[in-house]
Amino acid sequence: DVKVTQSSRYLVKRTGEKVFLECVQDMDHENMFWYRQDPGLGLRLIYFSYDVKMKEKGDIPEGYSVSREKKERFSLILESASTNQTSMYLCASSFQASGMSNTQYFGPGTRLTVL
Amino acid sequence: GENVEQHPSTLSVQEGDSAVIKCTYSDSASNYFPWYKQELGKRPQLIIDIRSNVGEKKDQRIAVTLNKTAKHFSLHITETQPEDSAVYFCAASGYSSASKIIFGSGTRLSIRP
């Protein structure tokens, strides 16, 4: 079974703090993704990575950065947290096949509250 | 850019009846259409997917249909049961080479006993 884990289920931070969310997958997947989930807005892609040290912006990258130093680990960084970044953050990973999309496996999510 | 619209946002059906959720996509190059189910407090999980070389796929009580000409696809759940209550997301691949997919806004399905 694919296992995707996230470092925290719940996190409370203050405005202006630097926040790290970590995601680890154990299936040797090339692709990793960070989404935020807000009611009525579905899953919006923040950043994704298709290889170590590679990253691409998703639909809402502003205010976020990412790091992928190892294949199994993908970190989401909020350089200076703001209240509008209060949300559920979901990490996902998928196997990369040439020219084809594949099943994404999600982590349990981190509910971040910024006060 | 790529956009996926999903309707309805909420759906309530009597147990045993069928439920249909519809999605449209904007990028005619999309070739992969997965559906994810997210139960309350849990992570989204793939329940069925379809690629653009087929028009319909079925797995027990769930089926997905794809109309490439009209750029829409639908999820059909027959003989609904209480455990079908969840939020369902459709998605479409925007850029197949990077495996990126675009999600719809979700449908909250409630099954009435």
GROMACS .gro file of C-alpha atoms in nm:
model
  228
    1ASP     CA    1   0.000   0.000   0.000
    2VAL     CA    2   0.113   0.352  -0.078
    3LYS     CA    3   0.176   0.551   0.231
    4VAL     CA    4   0.184   0.931   0.228
    5THR     CA    5   0.239   1.096   0.564
    6GLN     CA    6   0.236   1.457   0.672
    7SER     CA    7   0.427   1.596   0.966
    8SER     CA    8   0.129   1.739   1.156
    9ARG     CA    9  -0.248   1.691   1.154
   10TYR     CA   10  -0.313   2.024   1.326
   11LEU     CA   11  -0.095   2.333   1.346
   12VAL     CA   12  -0.154   2.677   1.496
   13LYS     CA   13   0.081   2.959   1.404
   14ARG     CA   14   0.091   3.334   1.442
   15THR     CA   15   0.089   3.590   1.164
   16GLY     CA   16   0.439   3.648   1.030
   17GLU     CA   17   0.581   3.315   1.145
   18LYS     CA   18   0.769   3.089   0.905
   19VAL     CA   19   0.587   2.759   0.869
   20PHE     CA   20   0.715   2.426   0.738
   21LEU     CA   21   0.480   2.149   0.631
   22GLU     CA   22   0.646   1.822   0.547
   23CYS     CA   23   0.529   1.530   0.338
   24VAL     CA   24   0.690   1.189   0.298
   25GLN     CA   25   0.593   0.907   0.062
   26ASP     CA   26   0.731   0.556   0.066
   27MET     CA   27   0.650   0.435  -0.286
   28ASP     CA   28   0.939   0.588  -0.480
   29HIS     CA   29   0.698   0.817  -0.668
   30GLU     CA   30   0.853   1.080  -0.892
   31ASN     CA   31   0.568   1.330  -0.865
   32MET     CA   32   0.467   1.511  -0.549
   33PHE     CA   33   0.205   1.782  -0.503
   34TRP     CA   34   0.082   2.033  -0.247
   35TYR     CA   35  -0.283   2.140  -0.247
   36ARG     CA   36  -0.495   2.353  -0.025
   37GLN     CA   37  -0.856   2.263   0.035
   38ASP     CA   38  -1.114   2.526   0.117
   39PRO     CA   39  -1.494   2.480   0.130
   40GLY     CA   40  -1.654   2.531  -0.209
   41LEU     CA   41  -1.319   2.572  -0.384
   42GLY     CA   42  -1.212   2.211  -0.418
   43LEU     CA   43  -0.847   2.119  -0.426
   44ARG     CA   44  -0.624   2.395  -0.555
   45LEU     CA   45  -0.269   2.316  -0.659
   46ILE     CA   46   0.001   2.525  -0.493
   47TYR     CA   47   0.320   2.363  -0.624
   48PHE     CA   48   0.429   2.033  -0.764
   49SER     CA   49   0.755   1.854  -0.827
   50TYR     CA   50   0.834   1.585  -1.082
   51ASP     CA   51   1.189   1.513  -0.970
   52VAL     CA   52   1.437   1.591  -0.696
   53LYS     CA   53   1.520   1.962  -0.687
   54MET     CA   54   1.259   2.029  -0.958
   55LYS     CA   55   0.950   2.233  -0.886
   56GLU     CA   56   0.674   2.403  -1.079
   57LYS     CA   57   0.415   2.654  -0.974
   58GLY     CA   58   0.056   2.547  -0.955
   59ASP     CA   59  -0.248   2.770  -0.964
   60ILE     CA   60  -0.197   2.955  -0.635
   61PRO     CA   61   0.178   2.971  -0.555
   62GLU     CA   62   0.180   3.322  -0.408
   63GLY     CA   63   0.300   3.327  -0.049
   64TYR     CA   64   0.440   2.974  -0.067
   65SER     CA   65   0.764   2.803  -0.161
   66VAL     CA   66   0.867   2.438  -0.173
   67SER     CA   67   1.172   2.222  -0.133
   68ARG     CA   68   1.249   1.875  -0.264
   69GLU     CA   69   1.596   1.768  -0.160
   70LYS     CA   70   1.515   1.396  -0.152
   71LYS     CA   71   1.280   1.196  -0.371
   72GLU     CA   72   1.058   1.085  -0.084
   73ARG     CA   73   1.019   1.423   0.085
   74PHE     CA   74   0.841   1.740  -0.032
   75SER     CA   75   0.817   2.041   0.195
   76LEU     CA   76   0.582   2.337   0.175
   77ILE     CA   77   0.707   2.662   0.325
   78LEU     CA   78   0.508   2.965   0.424
   79GLU     CA   79   0.773   3.235   0.451
   80SER     CA   80   0.551   3.471   0.652
   81ALA     CA   81   0.219   3.319   0.746
   82SER     CA   82  -0.093   3.527   0.702
   83THR     CA   83  -0.451   3.470   0.821
   84ASN     CA   84  -0.570   3.402   0.465
   85GLN     CA   85  -0.345   3.096   0.461
   86THR     CA   86  -0.560   2.929   0.723
   87SER     CA   87  -0.669   2.614   0.543
   88MET     CA   88  -0.640   2.238   0.506
   89TYR     CA   89  -0.318   2.143   0.326
   90LEU     CA   90  -0.299   1.813   0.142
   91CYS     CA   91   0.009   1.649   0.002
   92ALA     CA   92  -0.010   1.389  -0.275
   93SER     CA   93   0.224   1.173  -0.479
   94SER     CA   94   0.200   0.978  -0.802
   95PHE     CA   95   0.399   0.754  -1.025
   96GLN     CA   96   0.527   0.919  -1.340
   97ALA     CA   97   0.462   0.745  -1.670
   98SER     CA   98   0.566   0.905  -1.994
   99GLY     CA   99   0.290   1.126  -2.130
  100MET     CA  100   0.026   0.995  -1.893
  101SER     CA  101  -0.129   1.107  -1.569
  102ASN     CA  102  -0.179   0.858  -1.291
  103THR     CA  103  -0.349   0.805  -0.958
  104GLN     CA  104  -0.257   1.055  -0.693
  105TYR     CA  105  -0.227   0.925  -0.339
  106PHE     CA  106  -0.305   1.176  -0.068
  107GLY     CA  107  -0.172   1.229   0.279
  108PRO     CA  108  -0.407   1.279   0.575
  109GLY     CA  109  -0.386   1.659   0.557
  110THR     CA  110  -0.263   1.933   0.788
  111ARG     CA  111  -0.518   2.177   0.920
  112LEU     CA  112  -0.328   2.503   0.962
  113THR     CA  113  -0.469   2.793   1.158
  114VAL     CA  114  -0.292   3.129   1.141
  115LEU     CA  115  -0.388   3.367   1.420
  116GLY     CA  116  -0.585   2.801  -1.831
  117GLU     CA  117  -0.742   2.463  -1.771
  118ASN     CA  118  -1.070   2.474  -1.584
  119VAL     CA  119  -1.298   2.201  -1.452
  120GLU     CA  120  -1.654   2.283  -1.349
  121GLN     CA  121  -1.855   2.044  -1.135
  122HIS     CA  122  -2.230   2.032  -1.063
  123PRO     CA  123  -2.419   2.014  -0.839
  124SER     CA  124  -2.233   2.137  -0.534
  125THR     CA  125  -2.468   1.944  -0.305
  126LEU     CA  126  -2.687   1.644  -0.378
  127SER     CA  127  -2.927   1.454  -0.156
  128VAL     CA  128  -3.079   1.126  -0.271
  129GLN     CA  129  -3.291   0.857  -0.113
  130GLU     CA  130  -3.107   0.539  -0.023
  131GLY     CA  131  -3.138   0.297  -0.312
  132ASP     CA  132  -3.181   0.570  -0.573
  133SER     CA  133  -2.916   0.676  -0.825
  134ALA     CA  134  -2.691   0.980  -0.807
  135VAL     CA  135  -2.531   1.163  -1.099
  136ILE     CA  136  -2.254   1.421  -1.080
  137LYS     CA  137  -2.147   1.613  -1.389
  138CYS     CA  138  -1.826   1.788  -1.487
  139THR     CA  139  -1.707   1.988  -1.784
  140TYR     CA  140  -1.351   2.068  -1.878
  141SER     CA  141  -1.199   2.337  -2.096
  142ASP     CA  142  -0.875   2.191  -2.234
  143SER     CA  143  -0.949   1.969  -2.534
  144ALA     CA  144  -0.606   1.808  -2.488
  145SER     CA  145  -0.709   1.655  -2.154
  146ASN     CA  146  -0.686   1.277  -2.167
  147TYR     CA  147  -0.730   1.153  -1.811
  148PHE     CA  148  -1.038   1.195  -1.590
  149PRO     CA  149  -1.026   1.058  -1.235
  150TRP     CA  150  -1.291   1.075  -0.964
  151TYR     CA  151  -1.198   1.099  -0.597
  152LYS     CA  152  -1.412   1.037  -0.291
  153GLN     CA  153  -1.343   1.212   0.037
  154GLU     CA  154  -1.528   1.087   0.343
  155LEU     CA  155  -1.565   1.319   0.639
  156GLY     CA  156  -1.230   1.377   0.807
  157LYS     CA  157  -1.043   1.152   0.566
  158ARG     CA  158  -0.813   1.192   0.270
  159PRO     CA  159  -0.938   1.189  -0.092
  160GLN     CA  160  -0.912   0.849  -0.255
  161LEU     CA  161  -0.946   0.749  -0.618
  162ILE     CA  162  -1.265   0.554  -0.687
  163ILE     CA  163  -1.262   0.533  -1.065
  164ASP     CA  164  -1.087   0.690  -1.361
  165ILE     CA  165  -1.125   0.698  -1.738
  166ARG     CA  166  -0.891   0.780  -2.020
  167SER     CA  167  -0.992   0.952  -2.340
  168ASN     CA  168  -0.972   0.639  -2.552
  169VAL     CA  169  -1.287   0.496  -2.391
  170GLY     CA  170  -1.636   0.638  -2.351
  171GLU     CA  171  -1.756   0.450  -2.045
  172LYS     CA  172  -1.615   0.253  -1.756
  173LYS     CA  173  -1.798   0.065  -1.484
  174ASP     CA  174  -1.695  -0.078  -1.148
  175GLN     CA  175  -1.979  -0.245  -0.958
  176ARG     CA  176  -2.221   0.034  -0.859
  177ILE     CA  177  -2.021   0.321  -1.002
  178ALA     CA  178  -1.971   0.419  -1.363
  179VAL     CA  179  -1.815   0.709  -1.546
  180THR     CA  180  -1.905   0.832  -1.893
  181LEU     CA  181  -1.701   1.063  -2.112
  182ASN     CA  182  -1.813   1.276  -2.404
  183LYS     CA  183  -1.499   1.419  -2.563
  184THR     CA  184  -1.687   1.619  -2.824
  185ALA     CA  185  -1.887   1.805  -2.562
  186LYS     CA  186  -1.597   1.801  -2.313
  187HIS     CA  187  -1.798   1.663  -2.027
  188PHE     CA  188  -1.789   1.355  -1.810
  189SER     CA  189  -2.018   1.219  -1.541
  190LEU     CA  190  -2.014   0.991  -1.239
  191HIS     CA  191  -2.311   0.761  -1.187
  192ILE     CA  192  -2.374   0.580  -0.859
  193THR     CA  193  -2.657   0.326  -0.860
  194GLU     CA  194  -2.837   0.168  -0.563
  195THR     CA  195  -2.690   0.426  -0.329
  196GLN     CA  196  -2.600   0.325   0.026
  197PRO     CA  197  -2.526   0.526   0.342
  198GLU     CA  198  -2.152   0.473   0.295
  199ASP     CA  199  -2.172   0.661  -0.035
  200SER     CA  200  -2.218   0.983   0.164
  201ALA     CA  201  -1.903   1.189   0.099
  202VAL     CA  202  -1.760   1.470  -0.108
  203TYR     CA  203  -1.680   1.369  -0.464
  204PHE     CA  204  -1.425   1.547  -0.681
  205CYS     CA  205  -1.386   1.515  -1.055
  206ALA     CA  206  -1.058   1.606  -1.220
  207ALA     CA  207  -0.897   1.636  -1.561
  208SER     CA  208  -0.538   1.626  -1.670
  209GLY     CA  209  -0.424   1.963  -1.795
  210TYR     CA  210  -0.067   1.877  -1.886
  211SER     CA  211  -0.022   1.506  -1.927
  212SER     CA  212   0.355   1.518  -1.946
  213ALA     CA  213   0.380   1.662  -1.595
  214SER     CA  214   0.099   1.452  -1.449
  215LYS     CA  215  -0.070   1.763  -1.318
  216ILE     CA  216  -0.448   1.738  -1.280
  217ILE     CA  217  -0.709   2.005  -1.220
  218PHE     CA  218  -0.987   1.933  -0.970
  219GLY     CA  219  -1.347   2.041  -0.975
  220SER     CA  220  -1.494   2.219  -0.674
  221GLY     CA  221  -1.656   1.906  -0.531
  222THR     CA  222  -2.006   1.766  -0.473
  223ARG     CA  223  -2.131   1.685  -0.126
  224LEU     CA  224  -2.350   1.377  -0.161
  225SER     CA  225  -2.589   1.288   0.120
  226ILE     CA  226  -2.785   0.963   0.125
  227ARG     CA  227  -3.121   0.985   0.306
  228PRO     CA  228  -3.227   0.669   0.492
   0.00000   0.00000   0.00000
